[in-house]
PDB file of C-alpha atoms in Angstrom:
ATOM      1  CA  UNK A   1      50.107  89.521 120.334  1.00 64.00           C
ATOM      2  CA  UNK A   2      53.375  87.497 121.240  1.00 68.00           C
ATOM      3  CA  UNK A   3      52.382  85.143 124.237  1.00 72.00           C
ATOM      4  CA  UNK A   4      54.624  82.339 126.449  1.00 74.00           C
ATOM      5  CA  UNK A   5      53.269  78.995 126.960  1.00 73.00           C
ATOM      6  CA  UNK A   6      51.881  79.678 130.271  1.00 74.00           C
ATOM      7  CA  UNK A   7      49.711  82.695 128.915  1.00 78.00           C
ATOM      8  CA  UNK A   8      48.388  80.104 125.898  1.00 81.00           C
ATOM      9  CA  UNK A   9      47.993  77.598 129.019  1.00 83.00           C
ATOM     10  CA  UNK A  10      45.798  80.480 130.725  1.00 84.00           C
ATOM     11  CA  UNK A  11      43.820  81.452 128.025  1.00 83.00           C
ATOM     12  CA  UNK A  12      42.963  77.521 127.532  1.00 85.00           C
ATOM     13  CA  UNK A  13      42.041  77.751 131.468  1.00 88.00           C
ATOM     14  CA  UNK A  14      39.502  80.488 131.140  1.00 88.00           C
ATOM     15  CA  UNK A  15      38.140  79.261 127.534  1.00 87.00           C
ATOM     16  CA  UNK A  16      39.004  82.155 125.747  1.00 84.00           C
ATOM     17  CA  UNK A  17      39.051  81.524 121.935  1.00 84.00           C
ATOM     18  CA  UNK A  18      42.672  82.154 120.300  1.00 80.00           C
ATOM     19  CA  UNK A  19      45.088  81.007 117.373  1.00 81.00           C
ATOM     20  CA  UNK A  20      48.863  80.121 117.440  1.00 80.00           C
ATOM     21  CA  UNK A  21      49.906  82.129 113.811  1.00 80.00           C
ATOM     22  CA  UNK A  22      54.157  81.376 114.533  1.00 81.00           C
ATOM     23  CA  UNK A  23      54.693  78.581 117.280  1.00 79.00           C
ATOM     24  CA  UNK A  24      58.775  79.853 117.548  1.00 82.00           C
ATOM     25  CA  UNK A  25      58.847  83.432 117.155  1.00 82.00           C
ATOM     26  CA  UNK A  26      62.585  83.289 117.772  1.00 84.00           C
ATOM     27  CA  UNK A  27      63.451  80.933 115.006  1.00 87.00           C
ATOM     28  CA  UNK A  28      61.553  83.032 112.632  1.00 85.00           C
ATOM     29  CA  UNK A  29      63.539  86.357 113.677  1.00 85.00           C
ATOM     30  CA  UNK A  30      67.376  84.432 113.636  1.00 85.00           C
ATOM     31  CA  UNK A  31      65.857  83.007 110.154  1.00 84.00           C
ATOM     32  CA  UNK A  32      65.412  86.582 108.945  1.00 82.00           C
ATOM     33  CA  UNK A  33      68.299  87.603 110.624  1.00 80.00           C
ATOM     34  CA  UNK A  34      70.296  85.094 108.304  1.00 79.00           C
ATOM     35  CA  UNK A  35      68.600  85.404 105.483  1.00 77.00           C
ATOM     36  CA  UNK A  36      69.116  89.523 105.206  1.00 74.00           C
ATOM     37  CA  UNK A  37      72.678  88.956 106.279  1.00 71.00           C
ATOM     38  CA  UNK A  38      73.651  86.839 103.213  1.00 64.00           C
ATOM     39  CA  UNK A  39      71.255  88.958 101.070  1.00 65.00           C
ATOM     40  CA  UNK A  40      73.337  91.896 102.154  1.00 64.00           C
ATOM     41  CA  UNK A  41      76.766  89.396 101.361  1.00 55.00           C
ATOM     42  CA  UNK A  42      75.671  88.846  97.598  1.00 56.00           C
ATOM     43  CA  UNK A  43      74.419  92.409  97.189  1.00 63.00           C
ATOM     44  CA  UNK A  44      77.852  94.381  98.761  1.00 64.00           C
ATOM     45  CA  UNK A  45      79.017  94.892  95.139  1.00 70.00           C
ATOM     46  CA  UNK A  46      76.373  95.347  93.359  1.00 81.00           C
ATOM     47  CA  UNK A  47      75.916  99.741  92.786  1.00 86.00           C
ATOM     48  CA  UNK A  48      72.797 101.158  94.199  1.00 85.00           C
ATOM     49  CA  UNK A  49      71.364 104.676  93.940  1.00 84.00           C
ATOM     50  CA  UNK A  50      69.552 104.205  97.084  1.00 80.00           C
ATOM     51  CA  UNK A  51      72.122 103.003  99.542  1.00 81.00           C
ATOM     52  CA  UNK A  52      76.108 103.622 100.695  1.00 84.00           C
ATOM     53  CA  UNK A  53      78.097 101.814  98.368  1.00 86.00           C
ATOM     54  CA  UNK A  54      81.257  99.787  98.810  1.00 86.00           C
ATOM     55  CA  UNK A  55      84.483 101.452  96.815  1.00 88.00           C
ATOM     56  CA  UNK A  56      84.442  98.421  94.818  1.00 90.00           C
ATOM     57  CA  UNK A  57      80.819  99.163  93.449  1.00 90.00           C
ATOM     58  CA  UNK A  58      81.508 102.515  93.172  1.00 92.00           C
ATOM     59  CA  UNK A  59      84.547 101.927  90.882  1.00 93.00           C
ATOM     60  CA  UNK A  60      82.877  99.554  88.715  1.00 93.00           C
ATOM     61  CA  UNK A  61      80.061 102.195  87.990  1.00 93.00           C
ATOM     62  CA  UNK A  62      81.886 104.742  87.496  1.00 94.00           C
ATOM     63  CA  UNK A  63      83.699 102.158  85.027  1.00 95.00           C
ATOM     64  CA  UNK A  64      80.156 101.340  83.527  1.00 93.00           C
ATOM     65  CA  UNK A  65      79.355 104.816  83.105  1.00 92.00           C
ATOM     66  CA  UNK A  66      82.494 105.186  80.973  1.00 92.00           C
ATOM     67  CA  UNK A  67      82.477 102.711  79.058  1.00 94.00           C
ATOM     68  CA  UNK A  68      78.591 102.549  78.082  1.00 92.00           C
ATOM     69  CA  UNK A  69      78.244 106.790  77.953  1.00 90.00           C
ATOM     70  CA  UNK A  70      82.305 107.157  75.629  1.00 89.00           C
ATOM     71  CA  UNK A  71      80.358 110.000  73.651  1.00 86.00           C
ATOM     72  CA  UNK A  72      79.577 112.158  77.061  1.00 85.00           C
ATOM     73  CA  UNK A  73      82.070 110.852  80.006  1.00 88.00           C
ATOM     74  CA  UNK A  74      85.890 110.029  80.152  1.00 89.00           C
ATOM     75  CA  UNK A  75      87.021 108.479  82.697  1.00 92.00           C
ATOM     76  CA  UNK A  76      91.146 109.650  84.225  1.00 91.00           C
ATOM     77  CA  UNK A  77      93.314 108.193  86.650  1.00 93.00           C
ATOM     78  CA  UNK A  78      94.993 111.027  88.264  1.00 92.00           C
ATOM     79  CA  UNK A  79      96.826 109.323  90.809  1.00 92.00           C
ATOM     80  CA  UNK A  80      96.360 107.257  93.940  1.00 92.00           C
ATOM     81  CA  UNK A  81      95.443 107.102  97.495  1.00 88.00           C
ATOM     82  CA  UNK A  82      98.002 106.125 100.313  1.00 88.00           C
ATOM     83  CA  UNK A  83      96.800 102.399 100.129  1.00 89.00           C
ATOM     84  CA  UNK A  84      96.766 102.006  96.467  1.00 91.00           C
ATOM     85  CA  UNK A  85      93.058 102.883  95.370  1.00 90.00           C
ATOM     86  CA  UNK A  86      92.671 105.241  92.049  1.00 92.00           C
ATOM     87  CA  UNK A  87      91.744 108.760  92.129  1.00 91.00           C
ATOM     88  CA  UNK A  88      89.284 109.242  89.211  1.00 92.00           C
ATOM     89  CA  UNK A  89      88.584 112.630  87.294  1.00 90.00           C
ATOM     90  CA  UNK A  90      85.188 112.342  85.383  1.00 90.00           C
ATOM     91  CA  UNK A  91      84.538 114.471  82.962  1.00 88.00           C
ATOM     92  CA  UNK A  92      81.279 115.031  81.550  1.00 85.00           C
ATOM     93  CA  UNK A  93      80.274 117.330  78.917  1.00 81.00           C
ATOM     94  CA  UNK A  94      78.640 117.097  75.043  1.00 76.00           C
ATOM     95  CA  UNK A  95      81.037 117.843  73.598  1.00 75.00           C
ATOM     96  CA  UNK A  96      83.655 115.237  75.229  1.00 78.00           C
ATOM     97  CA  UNK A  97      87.540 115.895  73.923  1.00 74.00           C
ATOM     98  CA  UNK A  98      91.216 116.304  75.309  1.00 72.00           C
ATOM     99  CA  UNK A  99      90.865 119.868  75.331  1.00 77.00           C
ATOM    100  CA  UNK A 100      88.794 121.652  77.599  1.00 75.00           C
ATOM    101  CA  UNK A 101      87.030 124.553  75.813  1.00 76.00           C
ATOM    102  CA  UNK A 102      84.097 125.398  77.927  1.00 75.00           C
ATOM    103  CA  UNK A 103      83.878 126.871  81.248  1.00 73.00           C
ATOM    104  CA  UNK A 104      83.504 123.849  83.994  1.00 75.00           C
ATOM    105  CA  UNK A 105      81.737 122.808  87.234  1.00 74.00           C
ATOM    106  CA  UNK A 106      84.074 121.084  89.439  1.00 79.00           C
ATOM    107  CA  UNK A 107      81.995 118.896  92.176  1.00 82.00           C
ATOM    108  CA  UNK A 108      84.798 117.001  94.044  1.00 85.00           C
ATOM    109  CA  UNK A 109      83.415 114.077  96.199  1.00 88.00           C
ATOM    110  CA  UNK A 110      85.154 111.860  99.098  1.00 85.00           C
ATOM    111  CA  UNK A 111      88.107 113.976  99.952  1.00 83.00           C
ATOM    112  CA  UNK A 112      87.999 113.110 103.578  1.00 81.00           C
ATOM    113  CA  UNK A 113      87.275 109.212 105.135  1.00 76.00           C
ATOM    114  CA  UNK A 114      83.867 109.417 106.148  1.00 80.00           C
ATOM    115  CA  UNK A 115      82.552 112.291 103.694  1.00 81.00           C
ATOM    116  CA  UNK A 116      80.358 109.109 102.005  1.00 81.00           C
ATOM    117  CA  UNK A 117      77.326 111.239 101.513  1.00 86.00           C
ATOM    118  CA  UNK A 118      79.183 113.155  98.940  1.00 87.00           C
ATOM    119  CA  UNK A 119      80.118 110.893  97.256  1.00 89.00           C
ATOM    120  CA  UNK A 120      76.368 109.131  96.592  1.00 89.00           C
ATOM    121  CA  UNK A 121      75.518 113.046  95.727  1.00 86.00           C
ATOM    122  CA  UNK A 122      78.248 113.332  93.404  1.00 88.00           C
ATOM    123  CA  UNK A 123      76.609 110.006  91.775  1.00 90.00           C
ATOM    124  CA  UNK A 124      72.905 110.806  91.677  1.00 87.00           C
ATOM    125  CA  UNK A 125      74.178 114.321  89.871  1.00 84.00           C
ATOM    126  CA  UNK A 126      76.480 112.308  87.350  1.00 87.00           C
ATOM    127  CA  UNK A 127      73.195 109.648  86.693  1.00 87.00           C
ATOM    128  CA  UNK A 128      70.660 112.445  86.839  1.00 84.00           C
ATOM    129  CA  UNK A 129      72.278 114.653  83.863  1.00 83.00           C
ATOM    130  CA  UNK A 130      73.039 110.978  81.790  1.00 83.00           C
ATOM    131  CA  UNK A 131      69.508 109.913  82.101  1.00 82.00           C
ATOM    132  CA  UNK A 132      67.827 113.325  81.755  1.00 76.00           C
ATOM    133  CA  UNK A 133      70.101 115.643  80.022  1.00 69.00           C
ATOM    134  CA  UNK A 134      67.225 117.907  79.090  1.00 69.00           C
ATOM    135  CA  UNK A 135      67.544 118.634  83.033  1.00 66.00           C
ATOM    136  CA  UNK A 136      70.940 120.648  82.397  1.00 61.00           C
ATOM    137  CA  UNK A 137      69.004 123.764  83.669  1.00 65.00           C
ATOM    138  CA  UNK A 138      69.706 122.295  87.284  1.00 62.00           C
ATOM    139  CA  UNK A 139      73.351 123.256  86.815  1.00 61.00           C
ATOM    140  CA  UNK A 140      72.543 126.538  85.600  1.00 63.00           C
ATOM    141  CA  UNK A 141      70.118 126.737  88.947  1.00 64.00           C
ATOM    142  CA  UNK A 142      73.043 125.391  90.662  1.00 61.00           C
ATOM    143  CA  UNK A 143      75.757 127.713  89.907  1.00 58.00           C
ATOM    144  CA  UNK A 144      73.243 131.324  89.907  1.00 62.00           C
ATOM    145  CA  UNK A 145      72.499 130.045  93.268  1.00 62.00           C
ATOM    146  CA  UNK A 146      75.836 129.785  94.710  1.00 58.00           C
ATOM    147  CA  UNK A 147      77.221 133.238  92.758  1.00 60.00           C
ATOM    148  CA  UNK A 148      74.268 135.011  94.060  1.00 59.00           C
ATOM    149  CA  UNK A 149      75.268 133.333  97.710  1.00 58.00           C
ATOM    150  CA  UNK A 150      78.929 134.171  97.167  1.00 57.00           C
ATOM    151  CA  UNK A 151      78.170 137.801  96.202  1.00 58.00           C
ATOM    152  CA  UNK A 152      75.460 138.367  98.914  1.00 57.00           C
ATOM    153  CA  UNK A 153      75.284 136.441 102.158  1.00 53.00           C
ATOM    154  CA  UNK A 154      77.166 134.321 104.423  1.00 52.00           C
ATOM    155  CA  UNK A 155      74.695 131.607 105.207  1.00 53.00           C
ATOM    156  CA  UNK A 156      72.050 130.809 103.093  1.00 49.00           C
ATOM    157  CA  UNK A 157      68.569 128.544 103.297  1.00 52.00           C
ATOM    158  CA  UNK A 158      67.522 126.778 100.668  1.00 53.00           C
ATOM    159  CA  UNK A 159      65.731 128.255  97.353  1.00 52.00           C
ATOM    160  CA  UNK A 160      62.253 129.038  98.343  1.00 49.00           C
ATOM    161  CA  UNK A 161      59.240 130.894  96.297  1.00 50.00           C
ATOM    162  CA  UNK A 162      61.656 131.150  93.459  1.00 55.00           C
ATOM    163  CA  UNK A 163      64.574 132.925  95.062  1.00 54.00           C
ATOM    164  CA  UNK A 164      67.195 132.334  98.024  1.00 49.00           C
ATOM    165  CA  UNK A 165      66.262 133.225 101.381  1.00 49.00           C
ATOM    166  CA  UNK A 166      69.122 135.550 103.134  1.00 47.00           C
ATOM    167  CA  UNK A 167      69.874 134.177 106.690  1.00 49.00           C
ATOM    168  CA  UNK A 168      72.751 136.469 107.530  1.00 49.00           C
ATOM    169  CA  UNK A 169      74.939 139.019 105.227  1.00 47.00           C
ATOM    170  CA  UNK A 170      78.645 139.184 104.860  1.00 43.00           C
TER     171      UNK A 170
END
């Protein structure tokens, strides 16, 4: 328990036995305090898969991606924002060339200021299929679960017991 000196001054008073573990609890919180801030300051750029990134980190991963995956992703500029930043087209596919010859998911992420969740989805989807592209059945999941919603109901729960559960229909 977190005591002031009178209470240690009490507990001397009626003999009870106790132990001082942190003598300045304060100094050890403002120590964290700093230590987490400037952890946080060194780690702003760096891309993680379990937090909001920064633009900056999310440019240079998509960047990575690119450049580390040329025989599944290519990487377009297709413009840029109002300030300046790039608007990036990835394309992913096994068959990676100019010409697109396959039908194609389109997952757009970001299109409005504080849509940020979309874009870390967007990510863990891109990383997901690079790292386990065995997995491609989750598209195929993806896209018979959103014709069947399309075709059938207006609002939708998630997949349950192996099929969509109707909420409401159209």
């Amino acid at each position: 328990a977190v005591v002031s000196t009178q209470s240690t001054g009490a507990l001397r008073d009626a003999d009870l036995p106790f132990s001082t573990m942190i003598s300045d609890v304060e100094e050890k919180i403002q120590t964290h305090i700093l230590q987490k801030r400037d952890a946080d300051a060194s780690s702003q750029n760096e891309f993680s898969y379990s937090k909001f990134n920064t633009w900056e980190a999310i440019e240079a991963e998509l960047k990575r991606l690119a450049e580390e995956r040329k025989d599944i992703i290519r990487l377009d500029s297709i413009g840029q924002t109002y300030e300046g930043r790039e608007l990036y087209l990835l394309r992913m596919s096994n068959n990676i060339t100019e010409k697109i010859t396959k039908p194609v998911v389109l997952i757009d992420a970001g299109i409005h200021a504080r849509e940020w969740v979309s874009v870390s989805t967007c990510l863990y989807i891109i990383n997901r299929l690079i790292e386990n592209p065995a997995d491609d059945y989750l598209i195929d999941a993806f896209l018979d679960s959103y014709l069947y919603k399309r075709a059938t109901a207006y609002c939708m729960r998630p997949i349950r017991y192996g099929r969509p559960v109707l909420t409401q229909k159209l």
